Short mmCIF file of C-alpha atoms in Angstrom, two decimals:
data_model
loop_
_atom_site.label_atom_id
_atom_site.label_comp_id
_atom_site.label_asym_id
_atom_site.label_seq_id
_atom_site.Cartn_x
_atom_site.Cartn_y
_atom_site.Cartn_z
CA UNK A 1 -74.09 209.04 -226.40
CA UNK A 2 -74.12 212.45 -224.31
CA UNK A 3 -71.90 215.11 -226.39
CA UNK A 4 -70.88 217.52 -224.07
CA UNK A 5 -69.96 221.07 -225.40
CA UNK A 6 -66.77 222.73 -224.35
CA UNK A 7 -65.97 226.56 -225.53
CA UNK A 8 -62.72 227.86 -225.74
CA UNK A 9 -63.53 229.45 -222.17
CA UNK A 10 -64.38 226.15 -220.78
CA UNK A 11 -60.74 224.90 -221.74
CA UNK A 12 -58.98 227.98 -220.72
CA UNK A 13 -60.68 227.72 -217.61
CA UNK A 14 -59.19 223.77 -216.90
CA UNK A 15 -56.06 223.44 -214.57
CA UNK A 16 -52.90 223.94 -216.79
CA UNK A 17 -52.18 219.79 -216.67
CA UNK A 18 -55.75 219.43 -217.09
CA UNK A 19 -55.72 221.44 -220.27
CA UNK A 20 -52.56 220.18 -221.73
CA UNK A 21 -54.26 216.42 -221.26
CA UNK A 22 -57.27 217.48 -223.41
CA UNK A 23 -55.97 218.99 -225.80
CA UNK A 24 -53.16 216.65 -226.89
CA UNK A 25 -56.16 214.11 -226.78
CA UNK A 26 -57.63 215.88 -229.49
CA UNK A 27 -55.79 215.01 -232.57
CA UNK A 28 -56.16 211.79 -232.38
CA UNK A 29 -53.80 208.62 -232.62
CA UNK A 30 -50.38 209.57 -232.81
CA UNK A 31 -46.76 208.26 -233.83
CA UNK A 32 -44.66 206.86 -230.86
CA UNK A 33 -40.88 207.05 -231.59
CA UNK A 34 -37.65 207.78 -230.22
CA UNK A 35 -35.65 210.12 -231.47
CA UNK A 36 -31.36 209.58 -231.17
CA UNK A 37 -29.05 211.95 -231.58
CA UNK A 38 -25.35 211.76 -230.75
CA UNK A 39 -23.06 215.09 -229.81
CA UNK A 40 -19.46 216.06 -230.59
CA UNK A 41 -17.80 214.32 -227.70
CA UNK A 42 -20.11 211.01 -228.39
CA UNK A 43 -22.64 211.24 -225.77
CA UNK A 44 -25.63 209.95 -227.48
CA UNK A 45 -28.90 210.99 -226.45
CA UNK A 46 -32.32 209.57 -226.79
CA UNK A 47 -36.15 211.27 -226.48
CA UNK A 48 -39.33 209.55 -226.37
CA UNK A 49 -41.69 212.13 -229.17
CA UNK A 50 -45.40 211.77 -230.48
CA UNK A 51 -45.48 214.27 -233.12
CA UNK A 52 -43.13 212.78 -235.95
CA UNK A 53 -45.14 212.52 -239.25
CA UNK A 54 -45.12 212.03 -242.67
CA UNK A 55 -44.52 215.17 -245.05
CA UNK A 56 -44.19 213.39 -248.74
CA UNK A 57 -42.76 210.61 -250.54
CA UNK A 58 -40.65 212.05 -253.18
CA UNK A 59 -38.06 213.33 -251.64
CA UNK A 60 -38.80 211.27 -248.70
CA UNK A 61 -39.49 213.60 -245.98
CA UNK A 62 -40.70 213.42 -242.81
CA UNK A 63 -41.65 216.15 -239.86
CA UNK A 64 -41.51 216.52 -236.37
CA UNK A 65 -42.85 219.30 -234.18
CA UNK A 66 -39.97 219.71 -231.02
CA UNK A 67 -40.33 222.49 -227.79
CA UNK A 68 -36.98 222.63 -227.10
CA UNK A 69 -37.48 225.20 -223.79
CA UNK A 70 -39.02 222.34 -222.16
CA UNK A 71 -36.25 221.64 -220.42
CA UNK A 72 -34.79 224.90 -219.61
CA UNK A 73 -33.79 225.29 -216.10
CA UNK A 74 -36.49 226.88 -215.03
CA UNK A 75 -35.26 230.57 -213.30
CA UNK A 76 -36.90 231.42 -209.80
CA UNK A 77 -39.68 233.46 -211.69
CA UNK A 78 -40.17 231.16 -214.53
CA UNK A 79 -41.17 228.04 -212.47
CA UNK A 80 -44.81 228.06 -213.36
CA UNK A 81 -44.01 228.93 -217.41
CA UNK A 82 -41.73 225.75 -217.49
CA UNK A 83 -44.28 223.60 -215.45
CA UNK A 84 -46.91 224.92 -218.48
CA UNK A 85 -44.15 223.47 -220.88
CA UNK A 86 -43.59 220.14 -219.57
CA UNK A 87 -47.45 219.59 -219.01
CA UNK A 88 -48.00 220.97 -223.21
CA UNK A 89 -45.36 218.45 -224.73
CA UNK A 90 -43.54 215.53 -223.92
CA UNK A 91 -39.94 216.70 -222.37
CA UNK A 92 -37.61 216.96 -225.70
CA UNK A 93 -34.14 217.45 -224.06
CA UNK A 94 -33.00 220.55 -226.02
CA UNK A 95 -30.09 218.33 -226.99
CA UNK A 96 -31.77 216.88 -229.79
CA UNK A 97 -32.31 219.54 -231.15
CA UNK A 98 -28.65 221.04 -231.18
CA UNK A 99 -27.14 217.88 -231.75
CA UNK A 100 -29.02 217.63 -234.71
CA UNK A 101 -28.36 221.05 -235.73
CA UNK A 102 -24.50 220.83 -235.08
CA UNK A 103 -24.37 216.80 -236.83
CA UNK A 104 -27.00 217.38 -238.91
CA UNK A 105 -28.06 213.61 -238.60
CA UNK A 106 -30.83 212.06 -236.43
CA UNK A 107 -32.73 208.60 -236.65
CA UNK A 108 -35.81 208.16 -235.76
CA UNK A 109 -37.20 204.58 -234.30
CA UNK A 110 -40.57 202.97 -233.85
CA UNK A 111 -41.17 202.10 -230.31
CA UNK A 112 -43.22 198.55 -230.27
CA UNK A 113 -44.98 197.37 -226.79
CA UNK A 114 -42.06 195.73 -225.71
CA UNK A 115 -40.23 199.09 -225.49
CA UNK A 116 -43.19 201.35 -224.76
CA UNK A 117 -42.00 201.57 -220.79
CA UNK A 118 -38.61 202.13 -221.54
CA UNK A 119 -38.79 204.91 -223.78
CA UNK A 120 -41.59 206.80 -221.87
CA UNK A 121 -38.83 206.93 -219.05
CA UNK A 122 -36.45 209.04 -221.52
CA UNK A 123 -38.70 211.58 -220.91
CA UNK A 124 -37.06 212.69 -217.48
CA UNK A 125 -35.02 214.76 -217.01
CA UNK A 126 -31.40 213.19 -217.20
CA UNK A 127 -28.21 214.95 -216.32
CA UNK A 128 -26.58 216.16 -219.76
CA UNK A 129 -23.61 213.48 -219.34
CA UNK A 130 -25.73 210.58 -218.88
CA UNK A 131 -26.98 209.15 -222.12
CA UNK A 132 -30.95 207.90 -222.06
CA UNK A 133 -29.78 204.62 -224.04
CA UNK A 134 -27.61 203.90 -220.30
CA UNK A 135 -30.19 205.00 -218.05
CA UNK A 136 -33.44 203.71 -219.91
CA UNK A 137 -31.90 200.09 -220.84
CA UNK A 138 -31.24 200.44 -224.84
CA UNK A 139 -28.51 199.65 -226.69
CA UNK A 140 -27.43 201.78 -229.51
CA UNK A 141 -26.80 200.31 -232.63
CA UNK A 142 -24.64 201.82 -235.65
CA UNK A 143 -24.45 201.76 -239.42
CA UNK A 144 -21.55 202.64 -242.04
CA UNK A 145 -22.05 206.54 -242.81
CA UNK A 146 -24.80 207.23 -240.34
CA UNK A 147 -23.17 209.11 -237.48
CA UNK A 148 -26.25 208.87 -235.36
CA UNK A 149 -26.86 205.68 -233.29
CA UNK A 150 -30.05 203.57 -233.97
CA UNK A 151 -32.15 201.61 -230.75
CA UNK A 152 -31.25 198.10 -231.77
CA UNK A 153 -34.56 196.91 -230.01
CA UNK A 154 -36.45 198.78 -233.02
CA UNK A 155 -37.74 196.71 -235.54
CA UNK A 156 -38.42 199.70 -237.93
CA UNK A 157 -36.14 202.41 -237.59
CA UNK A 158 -34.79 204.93 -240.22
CA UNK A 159 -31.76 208.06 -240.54
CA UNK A 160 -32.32 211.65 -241.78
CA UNK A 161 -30.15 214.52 -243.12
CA UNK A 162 -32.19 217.45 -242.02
CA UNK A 163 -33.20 219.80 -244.48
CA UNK A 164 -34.90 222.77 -242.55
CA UNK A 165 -35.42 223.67 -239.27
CA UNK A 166 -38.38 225.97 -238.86
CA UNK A 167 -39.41 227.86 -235.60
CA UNK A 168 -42.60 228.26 -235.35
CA UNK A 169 -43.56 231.79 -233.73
CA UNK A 170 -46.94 231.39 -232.94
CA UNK A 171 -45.97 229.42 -229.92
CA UNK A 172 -42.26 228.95 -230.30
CA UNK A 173 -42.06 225.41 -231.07
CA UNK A 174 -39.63 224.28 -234.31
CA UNK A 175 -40.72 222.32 -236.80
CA UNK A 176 -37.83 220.44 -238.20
CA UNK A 177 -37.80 218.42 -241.45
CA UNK A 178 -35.66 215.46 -242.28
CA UNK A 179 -34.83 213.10 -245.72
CA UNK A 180 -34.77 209.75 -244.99
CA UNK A 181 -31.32 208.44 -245.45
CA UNK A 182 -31.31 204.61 -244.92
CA UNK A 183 -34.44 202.32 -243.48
CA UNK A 184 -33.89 199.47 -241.57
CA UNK A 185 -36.91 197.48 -241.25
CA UNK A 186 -38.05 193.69 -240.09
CA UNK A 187 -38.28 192.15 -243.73
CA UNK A 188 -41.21 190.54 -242.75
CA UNK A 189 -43.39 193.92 -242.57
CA UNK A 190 -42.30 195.18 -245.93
CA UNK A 191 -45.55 194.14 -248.48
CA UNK A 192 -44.62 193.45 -252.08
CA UNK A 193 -46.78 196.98 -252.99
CA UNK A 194 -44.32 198.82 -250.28
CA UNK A 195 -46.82 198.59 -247.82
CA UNK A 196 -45.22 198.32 -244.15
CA UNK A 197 -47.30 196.21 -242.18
CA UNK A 198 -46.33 198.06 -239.03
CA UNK A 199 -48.87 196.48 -237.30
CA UNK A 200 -47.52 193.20 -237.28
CA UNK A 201 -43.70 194.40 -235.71
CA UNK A 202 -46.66 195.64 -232.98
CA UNK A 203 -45.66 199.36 -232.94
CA UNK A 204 -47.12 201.59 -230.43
CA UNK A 205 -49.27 204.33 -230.98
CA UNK A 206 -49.76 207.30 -228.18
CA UNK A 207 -52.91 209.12 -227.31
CA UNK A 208 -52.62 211.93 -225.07
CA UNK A 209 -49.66 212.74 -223.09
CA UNK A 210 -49.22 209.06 -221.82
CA UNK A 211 -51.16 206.30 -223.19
CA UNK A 212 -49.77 203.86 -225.49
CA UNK A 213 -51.92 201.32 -227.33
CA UNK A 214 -51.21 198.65 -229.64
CA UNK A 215 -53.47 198.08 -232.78
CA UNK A 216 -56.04 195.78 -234.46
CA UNK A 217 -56.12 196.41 -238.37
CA UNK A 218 -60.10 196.17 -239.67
CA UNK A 219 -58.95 196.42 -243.25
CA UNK A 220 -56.55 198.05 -245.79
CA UNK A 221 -58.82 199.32 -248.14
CA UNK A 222 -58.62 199.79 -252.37
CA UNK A 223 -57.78 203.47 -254.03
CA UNK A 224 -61.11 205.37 -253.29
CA UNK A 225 -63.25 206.08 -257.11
CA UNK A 226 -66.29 208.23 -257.15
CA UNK A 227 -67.74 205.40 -258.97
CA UNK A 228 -67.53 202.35 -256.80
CA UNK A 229 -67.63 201.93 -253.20
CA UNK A 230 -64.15 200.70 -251.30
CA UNK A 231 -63.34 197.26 -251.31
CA UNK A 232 -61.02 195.80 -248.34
CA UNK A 233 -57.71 194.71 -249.56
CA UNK A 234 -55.39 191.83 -248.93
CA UNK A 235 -52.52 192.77 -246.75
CA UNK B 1 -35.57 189.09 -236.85
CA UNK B 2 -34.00 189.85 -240.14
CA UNK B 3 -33.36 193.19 -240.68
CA UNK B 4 -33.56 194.79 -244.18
CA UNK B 5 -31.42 197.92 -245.15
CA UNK B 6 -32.89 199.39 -247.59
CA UNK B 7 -30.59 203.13 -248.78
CA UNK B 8 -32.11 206.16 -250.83
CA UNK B 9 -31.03 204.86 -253.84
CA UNK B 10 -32.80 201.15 -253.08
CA UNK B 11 -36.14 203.94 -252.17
CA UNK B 12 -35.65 206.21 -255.49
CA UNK B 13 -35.39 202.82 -257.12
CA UNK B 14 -39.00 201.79 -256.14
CA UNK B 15 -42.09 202.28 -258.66
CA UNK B 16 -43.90 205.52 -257.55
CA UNK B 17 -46.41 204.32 -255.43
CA UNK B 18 -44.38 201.42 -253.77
CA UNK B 19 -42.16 204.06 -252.66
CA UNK B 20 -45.34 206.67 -251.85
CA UNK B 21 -46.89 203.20 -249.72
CA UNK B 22 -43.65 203.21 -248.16
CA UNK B 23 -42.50 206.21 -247.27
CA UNK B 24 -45.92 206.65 -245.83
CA UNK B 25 -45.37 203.79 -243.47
CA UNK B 26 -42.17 204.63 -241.61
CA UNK B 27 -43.56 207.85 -239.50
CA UNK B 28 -45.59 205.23 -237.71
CA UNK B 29 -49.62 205.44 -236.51
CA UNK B 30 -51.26 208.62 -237.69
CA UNK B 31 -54.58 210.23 -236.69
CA UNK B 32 -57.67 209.64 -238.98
CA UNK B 33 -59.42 212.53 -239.37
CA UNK B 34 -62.33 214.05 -241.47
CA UNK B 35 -62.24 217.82 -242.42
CA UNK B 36 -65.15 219.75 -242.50
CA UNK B 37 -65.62 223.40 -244.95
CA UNK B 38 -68.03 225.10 -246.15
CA UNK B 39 -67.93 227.36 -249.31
CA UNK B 40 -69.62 230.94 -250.02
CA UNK B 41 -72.99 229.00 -251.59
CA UNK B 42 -72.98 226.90 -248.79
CA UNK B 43 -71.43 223.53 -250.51
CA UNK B 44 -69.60 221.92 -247.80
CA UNK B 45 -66.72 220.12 -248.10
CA UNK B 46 -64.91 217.05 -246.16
CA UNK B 47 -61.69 215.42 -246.55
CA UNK B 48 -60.22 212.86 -245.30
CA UNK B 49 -56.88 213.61 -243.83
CA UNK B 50 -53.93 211.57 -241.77
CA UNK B 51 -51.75 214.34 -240.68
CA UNK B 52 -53.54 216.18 -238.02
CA UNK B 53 -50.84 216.56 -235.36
CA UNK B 54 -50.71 218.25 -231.75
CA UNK B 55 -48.66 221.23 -231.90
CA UNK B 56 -49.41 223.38 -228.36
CA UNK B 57 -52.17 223.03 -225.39
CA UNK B 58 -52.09 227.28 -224.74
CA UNK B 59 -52.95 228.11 -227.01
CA UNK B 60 -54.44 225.29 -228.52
CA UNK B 61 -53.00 225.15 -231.82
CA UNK B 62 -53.68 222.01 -233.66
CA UNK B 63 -51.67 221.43 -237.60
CA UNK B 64 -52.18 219.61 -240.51
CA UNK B 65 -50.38 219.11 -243.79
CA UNK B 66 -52.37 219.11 -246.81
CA UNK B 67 -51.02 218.93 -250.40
CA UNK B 68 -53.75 220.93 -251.96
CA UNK B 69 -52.41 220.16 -255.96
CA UNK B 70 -53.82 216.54 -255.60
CA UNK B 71 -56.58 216.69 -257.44
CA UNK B 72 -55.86 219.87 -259.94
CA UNK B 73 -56.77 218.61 -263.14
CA UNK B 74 -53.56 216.94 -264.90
CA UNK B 75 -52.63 218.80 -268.46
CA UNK B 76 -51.37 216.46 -270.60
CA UNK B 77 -47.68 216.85 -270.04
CA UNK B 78 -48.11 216.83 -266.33
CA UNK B 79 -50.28 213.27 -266.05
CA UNK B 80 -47.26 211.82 -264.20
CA UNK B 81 -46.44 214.77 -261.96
CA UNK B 82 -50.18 214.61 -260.97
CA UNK B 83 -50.06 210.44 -260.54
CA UNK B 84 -47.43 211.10 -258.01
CA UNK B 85 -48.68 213.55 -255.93
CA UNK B 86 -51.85 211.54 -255.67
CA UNK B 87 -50.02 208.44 -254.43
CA UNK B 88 -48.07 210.75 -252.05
CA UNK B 89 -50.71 211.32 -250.06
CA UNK B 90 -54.69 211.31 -249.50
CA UNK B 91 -56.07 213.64 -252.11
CA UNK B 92 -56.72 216.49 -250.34
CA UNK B 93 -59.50 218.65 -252.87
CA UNK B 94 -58.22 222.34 -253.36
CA UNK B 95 -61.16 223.02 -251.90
CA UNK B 96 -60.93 222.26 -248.47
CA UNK B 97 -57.72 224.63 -248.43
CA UNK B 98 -59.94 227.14 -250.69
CA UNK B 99 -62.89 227.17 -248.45
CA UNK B 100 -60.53 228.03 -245.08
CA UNK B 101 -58.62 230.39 -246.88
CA UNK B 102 -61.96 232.43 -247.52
CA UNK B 103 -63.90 231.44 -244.07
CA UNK B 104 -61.29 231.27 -241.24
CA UNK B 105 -63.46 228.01 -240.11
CA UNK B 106 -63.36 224.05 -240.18
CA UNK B 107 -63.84 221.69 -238.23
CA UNK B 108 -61.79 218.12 -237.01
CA UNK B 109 -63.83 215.01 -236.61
CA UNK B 110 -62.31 211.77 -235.46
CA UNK B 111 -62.91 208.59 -237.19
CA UNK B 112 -63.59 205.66 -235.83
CA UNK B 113 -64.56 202.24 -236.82
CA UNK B 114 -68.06 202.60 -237.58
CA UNK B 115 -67.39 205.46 -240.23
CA UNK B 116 -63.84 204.69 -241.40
CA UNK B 117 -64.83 202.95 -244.78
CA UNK B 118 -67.25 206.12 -245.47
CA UNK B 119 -64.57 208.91 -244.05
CA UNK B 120 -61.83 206.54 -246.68
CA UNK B 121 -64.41 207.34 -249.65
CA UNK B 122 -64.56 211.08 -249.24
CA UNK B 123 -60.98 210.47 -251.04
CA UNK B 124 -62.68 209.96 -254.63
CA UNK B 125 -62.40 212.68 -256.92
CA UNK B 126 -66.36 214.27 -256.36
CA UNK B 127 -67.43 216.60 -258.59
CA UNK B 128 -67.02 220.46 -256.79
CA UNK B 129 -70.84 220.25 -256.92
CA UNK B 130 -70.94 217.78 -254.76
CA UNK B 131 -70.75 217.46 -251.06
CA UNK B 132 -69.04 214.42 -250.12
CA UNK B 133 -71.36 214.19 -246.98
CA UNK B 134 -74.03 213.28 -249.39
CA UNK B 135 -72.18 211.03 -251.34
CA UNK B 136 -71.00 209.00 -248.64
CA UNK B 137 -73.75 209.10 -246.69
CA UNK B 138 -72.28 210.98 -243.28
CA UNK B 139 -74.51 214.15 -241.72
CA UNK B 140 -74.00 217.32 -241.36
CA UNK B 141 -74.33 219.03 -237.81
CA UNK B 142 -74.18 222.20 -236.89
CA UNK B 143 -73.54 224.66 -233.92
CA UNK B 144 -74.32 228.58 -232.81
CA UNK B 145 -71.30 230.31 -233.51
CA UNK B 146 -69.60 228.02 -235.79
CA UNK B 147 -70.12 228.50 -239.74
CA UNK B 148 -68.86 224.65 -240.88
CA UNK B 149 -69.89 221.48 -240.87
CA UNK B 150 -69.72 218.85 -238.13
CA UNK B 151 -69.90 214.94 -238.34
CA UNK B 152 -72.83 213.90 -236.60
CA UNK B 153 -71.03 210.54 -236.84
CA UNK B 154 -68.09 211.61 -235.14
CA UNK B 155 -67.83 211.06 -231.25
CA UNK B 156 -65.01 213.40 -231.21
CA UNK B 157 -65.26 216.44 -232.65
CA UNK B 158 -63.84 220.44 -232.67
CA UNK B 159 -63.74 223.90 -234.64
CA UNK B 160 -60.73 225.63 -235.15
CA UNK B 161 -60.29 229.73 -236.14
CA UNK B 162 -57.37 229.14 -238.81
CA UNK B 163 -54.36 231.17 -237.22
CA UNK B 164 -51.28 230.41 -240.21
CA UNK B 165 -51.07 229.39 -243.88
CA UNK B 166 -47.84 228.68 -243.91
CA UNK B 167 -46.30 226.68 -247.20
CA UNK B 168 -43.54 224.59 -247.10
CA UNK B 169 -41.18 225.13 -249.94
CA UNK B 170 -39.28 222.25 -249.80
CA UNK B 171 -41.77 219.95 -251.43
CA UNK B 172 -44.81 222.25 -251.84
CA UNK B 173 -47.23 221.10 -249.46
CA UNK B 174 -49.00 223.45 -246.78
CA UNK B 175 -48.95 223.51 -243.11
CA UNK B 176 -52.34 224.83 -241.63
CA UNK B 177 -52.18 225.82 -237.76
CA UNK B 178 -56.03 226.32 -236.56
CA UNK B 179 -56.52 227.38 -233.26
CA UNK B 180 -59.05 225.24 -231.43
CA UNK B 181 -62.66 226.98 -230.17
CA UNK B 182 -65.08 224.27 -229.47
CA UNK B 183 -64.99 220.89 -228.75
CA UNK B 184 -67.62 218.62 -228.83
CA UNK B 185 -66.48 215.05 -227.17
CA UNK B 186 -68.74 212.06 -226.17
CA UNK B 187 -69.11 212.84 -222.27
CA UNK B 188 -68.23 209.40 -221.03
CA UNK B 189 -64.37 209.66 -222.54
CA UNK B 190 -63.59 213.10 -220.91
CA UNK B 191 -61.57 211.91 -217.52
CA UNK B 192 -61.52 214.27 -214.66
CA UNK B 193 -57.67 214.86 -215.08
CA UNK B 194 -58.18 215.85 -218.71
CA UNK B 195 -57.49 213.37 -220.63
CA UNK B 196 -59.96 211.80 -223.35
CA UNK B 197 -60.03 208.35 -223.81
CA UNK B 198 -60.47 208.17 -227.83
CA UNK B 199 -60.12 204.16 -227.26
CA UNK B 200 -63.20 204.49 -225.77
CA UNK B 201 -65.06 206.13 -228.67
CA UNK B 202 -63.09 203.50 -231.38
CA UNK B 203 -61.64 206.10 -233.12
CA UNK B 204 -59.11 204.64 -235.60
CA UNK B 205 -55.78 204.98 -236.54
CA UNK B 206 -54.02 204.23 -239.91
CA UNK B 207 -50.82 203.60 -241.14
CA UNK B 208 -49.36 204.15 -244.70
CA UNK B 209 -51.85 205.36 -247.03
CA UNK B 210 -54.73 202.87 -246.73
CA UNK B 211 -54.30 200.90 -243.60
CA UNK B 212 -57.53 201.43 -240.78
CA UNK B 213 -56.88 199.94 -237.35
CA UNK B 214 -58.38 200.29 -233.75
CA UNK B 215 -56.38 200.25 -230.48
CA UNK B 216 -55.81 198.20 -227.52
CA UNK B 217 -54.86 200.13 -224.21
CA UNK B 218 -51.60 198.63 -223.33
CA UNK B 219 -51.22 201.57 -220.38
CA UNK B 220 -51.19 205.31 -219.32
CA UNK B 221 -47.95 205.64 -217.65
CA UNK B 222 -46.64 207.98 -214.74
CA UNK B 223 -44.58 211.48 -215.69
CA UNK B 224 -41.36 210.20 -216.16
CA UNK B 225 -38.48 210.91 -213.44
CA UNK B 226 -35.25 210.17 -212.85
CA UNK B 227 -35.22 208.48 -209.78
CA UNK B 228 -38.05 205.84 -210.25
CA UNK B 229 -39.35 203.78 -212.58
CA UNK B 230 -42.85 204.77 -214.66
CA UNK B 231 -45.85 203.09 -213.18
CA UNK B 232 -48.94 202.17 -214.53
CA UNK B 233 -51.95 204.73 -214.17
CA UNK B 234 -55.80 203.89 -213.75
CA UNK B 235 -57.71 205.41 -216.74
#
């Protein structure tokens, strides 16, 4: 293989798309799920997001990182700022985020390859009064004391209270943290060990700004020791 | 499908690391990462580590969450405290967190399928002695400028200048924003519109706390708008 080097001026010196393609490329694999909220007058709202992950287990809480001036209306002498935006992050309508802070409820919901168009297309840039779930094809789904709909096409999909919502100054994107409320899940995934084979309800995962894959497990593997080598496991 | 609903109190019912396995799974794919440090005697350090997550393109901020109490040794009241942090997450030795607090440097290496049962050993519990490159049997690399550790291994690989410490009080764990300076990326993945195709270089993804998998393209799609559907890109 040829490694190639790039410096930090090297990347500054990409086209802003350019840069924002690299370096979300750089992490790694990453979660694909939609986020739905719902708002006081019961417009529901839906947003494809890649950076939902896992915080701890006990209490059960789980992160996401949102840039809620993405969709800003960008003033005359902003347009180039708000272009940098939308090229940095997926498009989070900033109504997920004040839905969720004014309900305090959200659910979060794998999105498996037979979704994977459909909620890429929540990304744009919908009209306020137009709910994603109508214009993407989804159908919201509901549950006794969860105020927030669910995407019934979801085969693992899950409800949080949130518990802090953190901005994060360096470049003023939130962090908000949620406690998993109820799980609904294909019963066939769930392993006796608590294992979710997530794999086999073929959820997505996202690399980059836009490519979705689906996976191929090579192995669970056994509790690492510094006295025996790993051993694959059964699923 | 048949849909289980599973409610906190069916979760806080689960043994600890049933729940830990299944919390772990619901946040979907995550990015499988090795962590690279280097201490003031020149030990160096590397950790395996699932939450790496893209938080901004300019700057290029990059996070990760690591729980750095895994592996303090357990007093004897606190055995099952210590038991449940470890199956909350990868152990993550102090000393990763230790070594960036006192350099301002580490570096992010991908893993992919050729490394992924070595990068899931650096988990064990090695002696501080002990550099878990040697013990399982990955090599270090090294650049001008750049005080830690590389994976020669790794096709994908970057430094990052640690910007915030920031710990998260709600369960203890700590969020670590680097900001990225160097990249060093197999030249045949790097596309001319940015984006790296990490498919290309195998690099793996995992789900819950044990699971390795590789990926299968199933498309890069168009930027989303509102008046047409998403397309299917060329790589």
């Amino acid at each position: 293989m040829a490694i190639k080097h790039f410096s930090s001026a090297d990347i500054n010196g990409f086209a802003d798309r350019q840069r924002a393609r690299f370096i979300n490329s750089l992490s790694g694999f990453k979660s694909a799920n939609l986020v739905a909220t719902i708002d006081e007058q019961g417009i529901t709202n839906l947003a494809m997001i890649s950076s939902v992950f896992h915080i701890g287990a006990s209490p059960a809480l789980v992160g996401m990182i949102i840039r809620p001036t993405a969709v800003q209306p960008p003033a005359k002498n902003t347009l180039k700022k708000a272009n940098i935006n939308d090229a940095d992050n997926k498009a989070v309508p900033r109504n997920t985020l004040a839905n969720i802070k004014r309900t305090g409820i959200y659910t979060i919901n794998h999105v498996s390859a037979d979704i994977y168009q459909q909620a890429h297309q929540t990304s744009a840039r919908y009209d306020d009064a137009i709910s994603e779930f109508d214009a993407v094809g989804l159908t919201e789904t509901y549950i006794d004391g969860v105020a927030a709909p669910f995407v019934q096409q979801s085969q693992l999909k899950f409800s949080l209270s949130v518990r802090e919502i953190t901005p994060l100054t360096i470049n003023n994107t939130i962090l908000v943290i949620g406690e998993v409320s109820h799980v609904l899940v294909d019963n066939i995934a769930v392993k006796d060990d608590g294992y979710i084979d997530i794999e086999s309800i073929n959820t997505a995962a996202v690399s980059g700004l836009d490519s979705y894959h689906t996976t191929t497990r090579l192995s669970r593997l056994s509790y690492a020791k510094v006295d025996r080598p790993v051993q694959a496991l059964d699923i």
